[in-house]
């Protein structure tokens, strides 16, 4: 395990703090990889993703915390981030604060589906590779 925090370079941080969709991977039972197109957030230390309680990605990360993330700039397909890490914390999103924050960024309004329980997964990165295009 590394003893330093891996961060996203300043010149690429817009890819994880604006409305660009990410591909986030999880490892399922039998070792199969699953890719999920989803909203992400960056808190300066973790990539944060949100999902309904009981989702496939949540079950996968509880069994195997490894995660991969890729984001491609829609204005320049050669500008991108590829990262890997581990889910190091799972937090309940009881009041939907996290999903509302991401929904406002991606859609301009609070998250519309108010029923059900959600949780936020914090992914601690151990590798980041970026391309500036």
JSON list of C-alpha atoms in Angstrom, two decimals, residues 10-82:
[
{"chain": "A", "resi": 10, "resn": "UNK", "atom": "CA", "xyz": [-4.77, 20.27, -12.01]},
{"chain": "A", "resi": 11, "resn": "UNK", "atom": "CA", "xyz": [-4.87, 20.47, -15.82]},
{"chain": "A", "resi": 12, "resn": "UNK", "atom": "CA", "xyz": [-7.33, 17.52, -15.91]},
{"chain": "A", "resi": 13, "resn": "UNK", "atom": "CA", "xyz": [-9.41, 18.10, -12.75]},
{"chain": "A", "resi": 14, "resn": "UNK", "atom": "CA", "xyz": [-12.22, 19.64, -14.81]},
{"chain": "A", "resi": 15, "resn": "UNK", "atom": "CA", "xyz": [-12.93, 16.15, -16.18]},
{"chain": "A", "resi": 16, "resn": "UNK", "atom": "CA", "xyz": [-13.98, 14.97, -12.71]},
{"chain": "A", "resi": 17, "resn": "UNK", "atom": "CA", "xyz": [-15.64, 18.16, -11.46]},
{"chain": "A", "resi": 18, "resn": "UNK", "atom": "CA", "xyz": [-17.89, 19.09, -14.40]},
{"chain": "A", "resi": 19, "resn": "UNK", "atom": "CA", "xyz": [-20.69, 17.25, -16.20]},
{"chain": "A", "resi": 20, "resn": "UNK", "atom": "CA", "xyz": [-18.54, 14.73, -18.09]},
{"chain": "A", "resi": 21, "resn": "UNK", "atom": "CA", "xyz": [-19.74, 11.14, -17.62]},
{"chain": "A", "resi": 22, "resn": "UNK", "atom": "CA", "xyz": [-17.25, 8.54, -16.42]},
{"chain": "A", "resi": 23, "resn": "UNK", "atom": "CA", "xyz": [-16.83, 4.83, -16.95]},
{"chain": "A", "resi": 24, "resn": "UNK", "atom": "CA", "xyz": [-16.32, 3.23, -13.55]},
{"chain": "A", "resi": 25, "resn": "UNK", "atom": "CA", "xyz": [-15.48, -0.45, -13.22]},
{"chain": "A", "resi": 26, "resn": "UNK", "atom": "CA", "xyz": [-16.07, -3.02, -10.53]},
{"chain": "A", "resi": 27, "resn": "UNK", "atom": "CA", "xyz": [-15.04, -6.66, -10.26]},
{"chain": "A", "resi": 28, "resn": "UNK", "atom": "CA", "xyz": [-17.85, -9.17, -9.90]},
{"chain": "A", "resi": 29, "resn": "UNK", "atom": "CA", "xyz": [-17.85, -12.69, -8.59]},
{"chain": "A", "resi": 30, "resn": "UNK", "atom": "CA", "xyz": [-15.97, -15.00, -10.94]},
{"chain": "A", "resi": 31, "resn": "UNK", "atom": "CA", "xyz": [-13.62, -12.07, -11.62]},
{"chain": "A", "resi": 32, "resn": "UNK", "atom": "CA", "xyz": [-15.72, -10.55, -14.39]},
{"chain": "A", "resi": 33, "resn": "UNK", "atom": "CA", "xyz": [-15.29, -6.83, -14.97]},
{"chain": "A", "resi": 34, "resn": "UNK", "atom": "CA", "xyz": [-18.36, -4.60, -15.03]},
{"chain": "A", "resi": 35, "resn": "UNK", "atom": "CA", "xyz": [-18.30, -1.09, -16.47]},
{"chain": "A", "resi": 36, "resn": "UNK", "atom": "CA", "xyz": [-20.81, 1.46, -15.24]},
{"chain": "A", "resi": 37, "resn": "UNK", "atom": "CA", "xyz": [-21.43, 4.79, -16.99]},
{"chain": "A", "resi": 38, "resn": "UNK", "atom": "CA", "xyz": [-22.07, 7.19, -14.14]},
{"chain": "A", "resi": 39, "resn": "UNK", "atom": "CA", "xyz": [-21.79, 10.58, -12.53]},
{"chain": "A", "resi": 40, "resn": "UNK", "atom": "CA", "xyz": [-18.67, 11.14, -10.44]},
{"chain": "A", "resi": 41, "resn": "UNK", "atom": "CA", "xyz": [-17.34, 13.76, -8.09]},
{"chain": "A", "resi": 42, "resn": "UNK", "atom": "CA", "xyz": [-13.84, 14.61, -6.88]},
{"chain": "A", "resi": 43, "resn": "UNK", "atom": "CA", "xyz": [-13.31, 15.91, -3.35]},
{"chain": "A", "resi": 44, "resn": "UNK", "atom": "CA", "xyz": [-9.58, 16.51, -3.79]},
{"chain": "A", "resi": 45, "resn": "UNK", "atom": "CA", "xyz": [-8.72, 13.12, -2.30]},
{"chain": "A", "resi": 46, "resn": "UNK", "atom": "CA", "xyz": [-11.36, 10.61, -3.46]},
{"chain": "A", "resi": 47, "resn": "UNK", "atom": "CA", "xyz": [-13.48, 9.97, -6.48]},
{"chain": "A", "resi": 48, "resn": "UNK", "atom": "CA", "xyz": [-17.03, 9.79, -5.14]},
{"chain": "A", "resi": 49, "resn": "UNK", "atom": "CA", "xyz": [-19.79, 7.80, -6.83]},
{"chain": "A", "resi": 50, "resn": "UNK", "atom": "CA", "xyz": [-23.35, 7.20, -5.70]},
{"chain": "A", "resi": 51, "resn": "UNK", "atom": "CA", "xyz": [-25.72, 4.29, -6.19]},
{"chain": "A", "resi": 52, "resn": "UNK", "atom": "CA", "xyz": [-28.90, 2.79, -4.79]},
{"chain": "A", "resi": 53, "resn": "UNK", "atom": "CA", "xyz": [-28.36, 0.49, -1.81]},
{"chain": "A", "resi": 54, "resn": "UNK", "atom": "CA", "xyz": [-28.17, -3.10, -3.07]},
{"chain": "A", "resi": 55, "resn": "UNK", "atom": "CA", "xyz": [-26.90, -2.21, -6.56]},
{"chain": "A", "resi": 56, "resn": "UNK", "atom": "CA", "xyz": [-24.63, -4.55, -8.53]},
{"chain": "A", "resi": 57, "resn": "UNK", "atom": "CA", "xyz": [-21.69, -2.18, -8.19]},
{"chain": "A", "resi": 58, "resn": "UNK", "atom": "CA", "xyz": [-22.24, -1.93, -4.45]},
{"chain": "A", "resi": 59, "resn": "UNK", "atom": "CA", "xyz": [-22.33, -5.71, -4.06]},
{"chain": "A", "resi": 60, "resn": "UNK", "atom": "CA", "xyz": [-19.22, -6.00, -6.21]},
{"chain": "A", "resi": 61, "resn": "UNK", "atom": "CA", "xyz": [-17.23, -3.38, -4.25]},
{"chain": "A", "resi": 62, "resn": "UNK", "atom": "CA", "xyz": [-18.17, -4.94, -0.92]},
{"chain": "A", "resi": 63, "resn": "UNK", "atom": "CA", "xyz": [-16.69, -8.23, -2.15]},
{"chain": "A", "resi": 64, "resn": "UNK", "atom": "CA", "xyz": [-13.71, -6.73, -4.02]},
{"chain": "A", "resi": 65, "resn": "UNK", "atom": "CA", "xyz": [-12.94, -3.02, -3.52]},
{"chain": "A", "resi": 66, "resn": "UNK", "atom": "CA", "xyz": [-10.90, -2.57, -6.71]},
{"chain": "A", "resi": 67, "resn": "UNK", "atom": "CA", "xyz": [-12.22, 0.12, -9.05]},
{"chain": "A", "resi": 68, "resn": "UNK", "atom": "CA", "xyz": [-11.18, 1.69, -12.32]},
{"chain": "A", "resi": 69, "resn": "UNK", "atom": "CA", "xyz": [-12.22, 5.06, -13.70]},
{"chain": "A", "resi": 70, "resn": "UNK", "atom": "CA", "xyz": [-11.89, 6.57, -17.13]},
{"chain": "A", "resi": 71, "resn": "UNK", "atom": "CA", "xyz": [-13.10, 9.93, -18.35]},
{"chain": "A", "resi": 72, "resn": "UNK", "atom": "CA", "xyz": [-12.74, 11.30, -21.88]},
{"chain": "A", "resi": 73, "resn": "UNK", "atom": "CA", "xyz": [-13.11, 14.98, -22.69]},
{"chain": "A", "resi": 74, "resn": "UNK", "atom": "CA", "xyz": [-16.07, 15.24, -25.10]},
{"chain": "A", "resi": 75, "resn": "UNK", "atom": "CA", "xyz": [-14.46, 18.27, -26.78]},
{"chain": "A", "resi": 76, "resn": "UNK", "atom": "CA", "xyz": [-11.10, 16.50, -27.33]},
{"chain": "A", "resi": 77, "resn": "UNK", "atom": "CA", "xyz": [-11.24, 12.70, -27.34]},
{"chain": "A", "resi": 78, "resn": "UNK", "atom": "CA", "xyz": [-7.46, 12.50, -26.88]},
{"chain": "A", "resi": 79, "resn": "UNK", "atom": "CA", "xyz": [-7.65, 14.33, -23.53]},
{"chain": "A", "resi": 80, "resn": "UNK", "atom": "CA", "xyz": [-8.52, 11.85, -20.79]},
{"chain": "A", "resi": 81, "resn": "UNK", "atom": "CA", "xyz": [-7.92, 10.33, -17.39]},
{"chain": "A", "resi": 82, "resn": "UNK", "atom": "CA", "xyz": [-7.47, 6.67, -16.58]}
]
